PDB file of C-alpha atoms in Angstrom:
ATOM      1  CA  GLN A1074       3.977 -14.442 -13.059  1.00 95.00           C
ATOM      2  CA  VAL A1075       1.854 -11.595 -11.758  1.00 97.00           C
ATOM      3  CA  GLN A1076       2.195  -8.160 -13.064  1.00 98.00           C
ATOM      4  CA  LEU A1077       1.044  -4.738 -12.861  1.00 98.00           C
ATOM      5  CA  VAL A1078       2.454  -1.824 -15.015  1.00 98.00           C
ATOM      6  CA  GLU A1079       1.188   1.688 -14.616  1.00 98.00           C
ATOM      7  CA  SER A1080       1.519   4.388 -17.557  1.00 98.00           C
ATOM      8  CA  GLY A1081       0.042   7.910 -18.034  1.00 97.00           C
ATOM      9  CA  GLY A1082       1.804   9.995 -15.553  1.00 97.00           C
ATOM     10  CA  GLY A1083       3.522  13.233 -16.554  1.00 97.00           C
ATOM     11  CA  LEU A1084       3.201  16.686 -16.180  1.00 98.00           C
ATOM     12  CA  ALA A1085       0.080  19.069 -15.505  1.00 98.00           C
ATOM     13  CA  LYS A1086      -0.893  21.929 -14.498  1.00 98.00           C
ATOM     14  CA  PRO A1087      -3.222  22.922 -11.587  1.00 98.00           C
ATOM     15  CA  GLY A1088      -6.526  22.333 -12.564  1.00 98.00           C
ATOM     16  CA  GLY A1089      -5.603  20.082 -15.593  1.00 98.00           C
ATOM     17  CA  SER A1090      -6.227  16.275 -15.901  1.00 98.00           C
ATOM     18  CA  LEU A1091      -4.293  12.975 -16.589  1.00 98.00           C
ATOM     19  CA  ARG A1092      -5.220   9.868 -16.874  1.00 98.00           C
ATOM     20  CA  LEU A1093      -3.563   6.545 -15.569  1.00 98.00           C
ATOM     21  CA  SER A1094      -3.947   3.266 -16.183  1.00 98.00           C
ATOM     22  CA  CYS A1095      -2.870  -0.100 -14.886  1.00 98.00           C
ATOM     23  CA  ALA A1096      -2.224  -2.944 -16.949  1.00 98.00           C
ATOM     24  CA  ALA A1097      -2.538  -6.504 -15.315  1.00 98.00           C
ATOM     25  CA  SER A1098      -1.137  -9.958 -16.418  1.00 98.00           C
ATOM     26  CA  GLY A1099      -0.421 -13.002 -14.745  1.00 98.00           C
ATOM     27  CA  PHE A1100      -3.612 -13.711 -12.952  1.00 98.00           C
ATOM     28  CA  SER A1101      -7.275 -13.550 -13.129  1.00 98.00           C
ATOM     29  CA  PHE A1102      -7.875  -9.826 -13.456  1.00 98.00           C
ATOM     30  CA  SER A1103     -11.733 -10.008 -13.016  1.00 98.00           C
ATOM     31  CA  ASP A1104     -11.490 -12.080  -9.591  1.00 97.00           C
ATOM     32  CA  TYR A1105      -9.411  -9.197  -8.104  1.00 98.00           C
ATOM     33  CA  TYR A1106     -10.248  -5.970  -5.982  1.00 97.00           C
ATOM     34  CA  MET A1107      -7.519  -3.586  -6.703  1.00 98.00           C
ATOM     35  CA  SER A1108      -6.777  -0.014  -5.565  1.00 98.00           C
ATOM     36  CA  TRP A1109      -4.555   2.952  -6.135  1.00 98.00           C
ATOM     37  CA  ILE A1110      -2.348   3.824  -3.690  1.00 98.00           C
ATOM     38  CA  ARG A1111       0.081   7.003  -3.999  1.00 98.00           C
ATOM     39  CA  GLN A1112       3.336   8.444  -2.346  1.00 98.00           C
ATOM     40  CA  ALA A1113       4.206  12.011  -2.198  1.00 98.00           C
ATOM     41  CA  PRO A1114       7.864  13.072  -2.741  1.00 97.00           C
ATOM     42  CA  GLY A1115       9.620  11.969   0.150  1.00 95.00           C
ATOM     43  CA  LYS A1116       6.669  10.987   1.925  1.00 97.00           C
ATOM     44  CA  GLY A1117       4.445   7.613   3.242  1.00 97.00           C
ATOM     45  CA  LEU A1118       1.665   5.747   1.796  1.00 98.00           C
ATOM     46  CA  GLU A1119      -1.741   7.250   0.855  1.00 98.00           C
ATOM     47  CA  TRP A1120      -4.564   4.908  -0.124  1.00 98.00           C
ATOM     48  CA  VAL A1121      -6.630   6.931  -2.956  1.00 98.00           C
ATOM     49  CA  SER A1122      -9.119   4.379  -3.994  1.00 98.00           C
ATOM     50  CA  TYR A1123     -10.336   0.957  -4.290  1.00 97.00           C
ATOM     51  CA  ILE A1124     -12.485  -0.817  -6.974  1.00 97.00           C
ATOM     52  CA  SER A1125     -14.356  -4.423  -6.529  1.00 97.00           C
ATOM     53  CA  ALA A1126     -13.549  -7.093  -8.617  1.00 97.00           C
ATOM     54  CA  SER A1127     -16.883  -6.247 -10.994  1.00 96.00           C
ATOM     55  CA  GLY A1128     -16.303  -2.442 -11.002  1.00 96.00           C
ATOM     56  CA  ASN A1129     -19.650  -2.029  -9.379  1.00 96.00           C
ATOM     57  CA  THR A1130     -18.311  -1.171  -5.396  1.00 96.00           C
ATOM     58  CA  ILE A1131     -15.901   2.234  -5.569  1.00 97.00           C
ATOM     59  CA  TYR A1132     -14.514   4.226  -2.688  1.00 97.00           C
ATOM     60  CA  TYR A1133     -12.227   6.913  -2.332  1.00 97.00           C
ATOM     61  CA  ALA A1134      -9.804   8.785   0.137  1.00 97.00           C
ATOM     62  CA  GLY A1135     -11.753  12.029   0.817  1.00 97.00           C
ATOM     63  CA  SER A1136      -8.597  14.031  -0.571  1.00 97.00           C
ATOM     64  CA  VAL A1137      -9.599  13.109  -4.085  1.00 98.00           C
ATOM     65  CA  LYS A1138     -13.569  12.503  -4.005  1.00 97.00           C
ATOM     66  CA  GLY A1139     -15.072  14.437  -6.603  1.00 97.00           C
ATOM     67  CA  ARG A1140     -11.935  14.654  -8.803  1.00 98.00           C
ATOM     68  CA  PHE A1141     -10.514  11.523  -9.165  1.00 98.00           C
ATOM     69  CA  SER A1142     -12.376   8.401 -10.890  1.00 98.00           C
ATOM     70  CA  ILE A1143     -11.464   4.855 -10.726  1.00 98.00           C
ATOM     71  CA  SER A1144     -12.940   2.465 -13.406  1.00 98.00           C
ATOM     72  CA  ARG A1145     -11.985  -0.991 -14.859  1.00 98.00           C
ATOM     73  CA  ASP A1146     -11.963  -2.884 -17.943  1.00 98.00           C
ATOM     74  CA  ASN A1147     -12.043  -6.673 -17.303  1.00 98.00           C
ATOM     75  CA  ALA A1148     -12.005  -7.829 -20.693  1.00 98.00           C
ATOM     76  CA  LYS A1149      -8.773  -5.789 -21.464  1.00 98.00           C
ATOM     77  CA  ASN A1150      -7.485  -6.557 -18.101  1.00 98.00           C
ATOM     78  CA  SER A1151      -6.943  -3.017 -17.321  1.00 98.00           C
ATOM     79  CA  MET A1152      -7.778  -0.383 -14.688  1.00 98.00           C
ATOM     80  CA  LEU A1153      -7.752   3.433 -14.886  1.00 98.00           C
ATOM     81  CA  LEU A1154      -7.551   6.553 -12.506  1.00 98.00           C
ATOM     82  CA  GLN A1155      -8.694   9.731 -14.071  1.00 98.00           C
ATOM     83  CA  LEU A1156      -7.451  12.466 -12.118  1.00 98.00           C
ATOM     84  CA  ASN A1157      -9.314  15.852 -12.753  1.00 98.00           C
ATOM     85  CA  SER A1158      -9.294  19.262 -11.372  1.00 98.00           C
ATOM     86  CA  LEU A1159      -5.454  18.320 -10.341  1.00 98.00           C
ATOM     87  CA  ARG A1160      -3.456  20.180  -7.442  1.00 98.00           C
ATOM     88  CA  VAL A1161       0.019  20.760  -6.637  1.00 98.00           C
ATOM     89  CA  GLU A1162      -0.685  18.277  -3.505  1.00 98.00           C
ATOM     90  CA  ASP A1163      -1.848  15.644  -5.879  1.00 98.00           C
ATOM     91  CA  THR A1164       2.052  15.122  -6.720  1.00 98.00           C
ATOM     92  CA  ALA A1165       3.256  11.887  -6.536  1.00 98.00           C
ATOM     93  CA  VAL A1166       4.126   8.560  -7.563  1.00 98.00           C
ATOM     94  CA  TYR A1167       0.830   6.388  -8.326  1.00 98.00           C
ATOM     95  CA  PHE A1168       0.732   3.049  -7.542  1.00 98.00           C
ATOM     96  CA  CYS A1169      -1.729   0.300  -8.499  1.00 98.00           C
ATOM     97  CA  ALA A1170      -2.315  -2.663  -6.255  1.00 98.00           C
ATOM     98  CA  ARG A1171      -4.015  -6.118  -6.098  1.00 98.00           C
ATOM     99  CA  ASP A1172      -6.024  -7.386  -3.343  1.00 97.00           C
ATOM    100  CA  LYS A1173      -4.235 -10.383  -1.725  1.00 96.00           C
ATOM    101  CA  GLU A1174      -7.567 -12.779  -1.839  1.00 95.00           C
ATOM    102  CA  PRO A1175      -9.642 -13.470  -4.997  1.00 95.00           C
ATOM    103  CA  LYS A1176     -13.169 -12.886  -5.044  1.00 92.00           C
ATOM    104  CA  ARG A1177     -13.506 -10.949  -1.827  1.00 91.00           C
ATOM    105  CA  SER A1178     -12.782  -7.626  -0.724  1.00 90.00           C
ATOM    106  CA  PHE A1179      -9.667  -8.102   1.710  1.00 92.00           C
ATOM    107  CA  GLN A1180      -7.915  -4.691   1.480  1.00 94.00           C
ATOM    108  CA  THR A1181      -4.452  -5.790   2.067  1.00 97.00           C
ATOM    109  CA  PHE A1182      -2.015  -5.509  -1.309  1.00 98.00           C
ATOM    110  CA  ASP A1183       0.051  -8.478  -2.316  1.00 97.00           C
ATOM    111  CA  TYR A1184       1.352  -7.184  -5.660  1.00 98.00           C
ATOM    112  CA  TRP A1185       2.451  -3.436  -6.540  1.00 98.00           C
ATOM    113  CA  GLY A1186       3.212  -2.218  -9.904  1.00 98.00           C
ATOM    114  CA  GLN A1187       6.326  -0.139  -9.930  1.00 97.00           C
ATOM    115  CA  GLY A1188       4.365   3.541 -10.030  1.00 98.00           C
ATOM    116  CA  THR A1189       3.874   6.191 -12.316  1.00 98.00           C
ATOM    117  CA  VAL A1190       4.899   9.630 -11.418  1.00 98.00           C
ATOM    118  CA  VAL A1191       2.606  12.569 -11.372  1.00 98.00           C
ATOM    119  CA  THR A1192       3.756  16.213 -10.994  1.00 98.00           C
ATOM    120  CA  VAL A1193       1.472  19.015 -11.030  1.00 98.00           C
ATOM    121  CA  SER A1194       3.181  22.235 -11.332  1.00 97.00           C
ATOM    122  CA  SER A1195       2.411  25.621 -12.918  1.00 95.00           C
TER     123      SER A1195
ATOM    124  CA  GLU B1240     -10.451   7.697  10.361  1.00 95.00           C
ATOM    125  CA  ILE B1241      -8.085   5.441  12.522  1.00 97.00           C
ATOM    126  CA  VAL B1242      -4.499   6.965  12.549  1.00 98.00           C
ATOM    127  CA  LEU B1243      -1.672   4.475  12.693  1.00 98.00           C
ATOM    128  CA  THR B1244       1.305   5.813  14.816  1.00 98.00           C
ATOM    129  CA  GLN B1245       4.746   4.137  14.217  1.00 98.00           C
ATOM    130  CA  SER B1246       7.681   4.007  16.334  1.00 96.00           C
ATOM    131  CA  PRO B1247      10.526   4.647  16.229  1.00 97.00           C
ATOM    132  CA  VAL B1248      10.932   7.014  13.256  1.00 98.00           C
ATOM    133  CA  THR B1249      14.099   5.828  12.439  1.00 98.00           C
ATOM    134  CA  LEU B1250      15.803   2.769  14.003  1.00 98.00           C
ATOM    135  CA  SER B1251      19.888   2.292  14.006  1.00 98.00           C
ATOM    136  CA  LEU B1252      20.864  -1.429  14.188  1.00 97.00           C
ATOM    137  CA  SER B1253      23.654  -3.635  12.900  1.00 97.00           C
ATOM    138  CA  PRO B1254      23.382  -6.725  10.731  1.00 97.00           C
ATOM    139  CA  GLY B1255      22.945  -9.716  12.683  1.00 97.00           C
ATOM    140  CA  GLU B1256      20.895  -7.542  15.514  1.00 98.00           C
ATOM    141  CA  ARG B1257      17.469  -7.913  15.950  1.00 98.00           C
ATOM    142  CA  ALA B1258      14.649  -4.996  14.987  1.00 98.00           C
ATOM    143  CA  THR B1259      11.550  -4.338  16.616  1.00 98.00           C
ATOM    144  CA  LEU B1260       9.263  -1.842  15.329  1.00 98.00           C
ATOM    145  CA  SER B1261       5.942  -0.760  16.935  1.00 98.00           C
ATOM    146  CA  CYS B1262       2.517   0.475  15.241  1.00 98.00           C
ATOM    147  CA  ARG B1263      -0.253   2.130  17.708  1.00 98.00           C
ATOM    148  CA  ALA B1264      -3.844   2.371  16.096  1.00 98.00           C
ATOM    149  CA  SER B1265      -6.095   5.363  17.402  1.00 97.00           C
ATOM    150  CA  GLN B1266      -8.812   2.793  18.089  1.00 97.00           C
ATOM    151  CA  SER B1267      -8.858  -1.249  17.667  1.00 97.00           C
ATOM    152  CA  VAL B1268      -8.424  -2.716  14.745  1.00 97.00           C
ATOM    153  CA  GLY B1269      -8.968  -6.185  15.929  1.00 96.00           C
ATOM    154  CA  SER B1270      -6.098  -8.173  14.063  1.00 97.00           C
ATOM    155  CA  TYR B1271      -6.605  -6.517  10.746  1.00 98.00           C
ATOM    156  CA  LEU B1272      -3.111  -5.034  10.331  1.00 98.00           C
ATOM    157  CA  ALA B1273      -0.398  -5.164   7.517  1.00 98.00           C
ATOM    158  CA  TRP B1274       3.156  -4.613   7.330  1.00 98.00           C
ATOM    159  CA  TYR B1275       4.953  -3.641   4.049  1.00 98.00           C
ATOM    160  CA  GLN B1276       8.826  -3.474   3.099  1.00 98.00           C
ATOM    161  CA  GLN B1277       9.909  -0.566   1.071  1.00 98.00           C
ATOM    162  CA  LYS B1278      13.267   0.194  -0.358  1.00 98.00           C
ATOM    163  CA  PRO B1279      14.426   3.047  -2.524  1.00 96.00           C
ATOM    164  CA  GLY B1280      12.714   3.633  -6.300  1.00 95.00           C
ATOM    165  CA  GLN B1281      10.732   0.400  -5.304  1.00 97.00           C
ATOM    166  CA  ALA B1282       7.133  -0.745  -4.664  1.00 98.00           C
ATOM    167  CA  PRO B1283       6.169  -1.737  -1.008  1.00 98.00           C
ATOM    168  CA  ARG B1284       6.203  -5.424  -0.644  1.00 98.00           C
ATOM    169  CA  LEU B1285       3.584  -7.331   1.952  1.00 98.00           C
ATOM    170  CA  LEU B1286       5.480  -8.958   4.337  1.00 98.00           C
ATOM    171  CA  ILE B1287       2.886  -9.395   7.087  1.00 98.00           C
ATOM    172  CA  TYR B1288      -1.042  -9.577   7.298  1.00 98.00           C
ATOM    173  CA  ASP B1289      -3.665  -9.885   9.823  1.00 97.00           C
ATOM    174  CA  SER B1290      -0.851  -9.050  12.216  1.00 97.00           C
ATOM    175  CA  SER B1291       1.003 -12.261  12.704  1.00 98.00           C
ATOM    176  CA  ASN B1292       0.623 -14.179   8.724  1.00 98.00           C
ATOM    177  CA  ARG B1293       3.862 -14.111   6.727  1.00 98.00           C
ATOM    178  CA  ALA B1294       3.287 -13.729   3.135  1.00 98.00           C
ATOM    179  CA  THR B1295       4.254 -15.960   0.508  1.00 96.00           C
ATOM    180  CA  GLY B1296       7.900 -15.981   0.280  1.00 97.00           C
ATOM    181  CA  ILE B1297       8.467 -14.133   3.305  1.00 98.00           C
ATOM    182  CA  PRO B1298      11.779 -15.300   5.270  1.00 97.00           C
ATOM    183  CA  ALA B1299      10.627 -16.559   8.860  1.00 98.00           C
ATOM    184  CA  ARG B1300      13.197 -14.018  10.249  1.00 98.00           C
ATOM    185  CA  PHE B1301       9.792 -11.492  10.215  1.00 98.00           C
ATOM    186  CA  SER B1302       7.520 -11.961  12.430  1.00 98.00           C
ATOM    187  CA  GLY B1303       4.308  -9.903  13.509  1.00 98.00           C
ATOM    188  CA  SER B1304       2.218  -9.864  17.030  1.00 98.00           C
ATOM    189  CA  GLY B1305      -0.525  -7.775  18.553  1.00 98.00           C
ATOM    190  CA  SER B1306      -4.040  -7.261  18.476  1.00 97.00           C
ATOM    191  CA  GLY B1307      -6.417  -4.322  19.228  1.00 97.00           C
ATOM    192  CA  THR B1308      -3.966  -1.081  19.366  1.00 98.00           C
ATOM    193  CA  ASP B1309      -0.690  -2.247  19.911  1.00 98.00           C
ATOM    194  CA  PHE B1310       1.230  -4.325  16.969  1.00 98.00           C
ATOM    195  CA  THR B1311       4.866  -5.435  16.813  1.00 98.00           C
ATOM    196  CA  LEU B1312       7.020  -6.252  13.782  1.00 98.00           C
ATOM    197  CA  THR B1313      10.027  -8.276  14.855  1.00 98.00           C
ATOM    198  CA  ILE B1314      12.865  -8.722  12.489  1.00 98.00           C
ATOM    199  CA  ASN B1315      15.343 -11.124  13.923  1.00 97.00           C
ATOM    200  CA  SER B1316      19.390 -11.617  13.119  1.00 96.00           C
ATOM    201  CA  LEU B1317      19.137  -8.559  10.577  1.00 98.00           C
ATOM    202  CA  GLU B1318      20.307  -9.364   7.059  1.00 97.00           C
ATOM    203  CA  PRO B1319      21.731  -6.220   4.900  1.00 97.00           C
ATOM    204  CA  GLU B1320      19.133  -6.787   2.673  1.00 97.00           C
ATOM    205  CA  ASP B1321      16.464  -5.728   5.390  1.00 98.00           C
ATOM    206  CA  PHE B1322      17.480  -2.272   5.760  1.00 98.00           C
ATOM    207  CA  ALA B1323      14.328   0.208   4.308  1.00 98.00           C
ATOM    208  CA  VAL B1324      11.349   1.843   5.351  1.00 98.00           C
ATOM    209  CA  TYR B1325       8.490  -0.418   7.085  1.00 98.00           C
ATOM    210  CA  TYR B1326       4.927   0.748   7.075  1.00 98.00           C
ATOM    211  CA  CYS B1327       1.717  -0.309   9.050  1.00 98.00           C
ATOM    212  CA  GLN B1328      -1.798  -0.410   7.269  1.00 98.00           C
ATOM    213  CA  GLN B1329      -5.052  -1.353   8.860  1.00 97.00           C
ATOM    214  CA  ARG B1330      -8.186  -2.533   7.070  1.00 95.00           C
ATOM    215  CA  SER B1331     -10.337  -2.779  10.264  1.00 95.00           C
ATOM    216  CA  ASP B1332     -12.292   0.392   9.409  1.00 90.00           C
ATOM    217  CA  TRP B1333     -12.562   1.926   5.709  1.00 90.00           C
ATOM    218  CA  PRO B1334     -12.797   3.703   3.873  1.00 92.00           C
ATOM    219  CA  PRO B1335      -9.946   5.022   4.182  1.00 93.00           C
ATOM    220  CA  ILE B1336      -8.112   2.415   4.811  1.00 96.00           C
ATOM    221  CA  THR B1337      -4.900   3.637   6.517  1.00 97.00           C
ATOM    222  CA  PHE B1338      -0.946   3.840   6.456  1.00 98.00           C
ATOM    223  CA  GLY B1339       1.421   4.716   9.458  1.00 98.00           C
ATOM    224  CA  GLN B1340       3.770   7.257   8.556  1.00 98.00           C
ATOM    225  CA  GLY B1341       6.445   4.511   8.261  1.00 98.00           C
ATOM    226  CA  THR B1342       9.767   3.382  10.308  1.00 98.00           C
ATOM    227  CA  ARG B1343      13.332   3.757   8.626  1.00 98.00           C
ATOM    228  CA  LEU B1344      15.607   0.657   9.663  1.00 98.00           C
ATOM    229  CA  GLU B1345      19.146   2.398   8.665  1.00 97.00           C
ATOM    230  CA  ILE B1346      22.482   0.505   9.286  1.00 95.00           C
ATOM    231  CA  LYS B1347      24.414   1.298  12.385  1.00 93.00           C
TER     232      LYS B1347
END
């Protein structure tokens, strides 16, 4: 069955860095566009970044552009999110999510991981 | 950026009743709107995509409708497991992909 498992969250200081990973299994990872979506404590969902199946096309939310970097390794069935210059407002649960349709951009998410918690505090 | 506004913020109903949740877009999104359900401590679950298509495994009591700027998620005959937070999300004009702020469906 489809599984997405995030890791790498933790406590970081403002200005610090973290690297999040999403390990995928149960489907042909290289066929699917993927996203990171976050949820601040007690708040709604915020899309963060999107990467094409090949990794050649990438988009970021304005709030993270220039600070976060998404990438993927299709040979290892994994996706990464590098978080730099962290701010207190980046505190959230970070979910990785799969696009619903294979081999095309659909921007609707049918499988989600359970999330990894990022806390930014001094 | 397309802003999605959900109403009501909180909806209090009893099991067996019908729930009607609304999502309004700041500009037309065509039919490119999805609905998700989220329970405490869990990841969101896709319910409806492209306004009215139920996702795999979603019960028939969930239905979606609308186009343009006004959308509705209807849940017929509420089950105890349906009480959760619901989000709409648009894919018409992106980036950014945007979500509504959520509607909390609580037991009356």
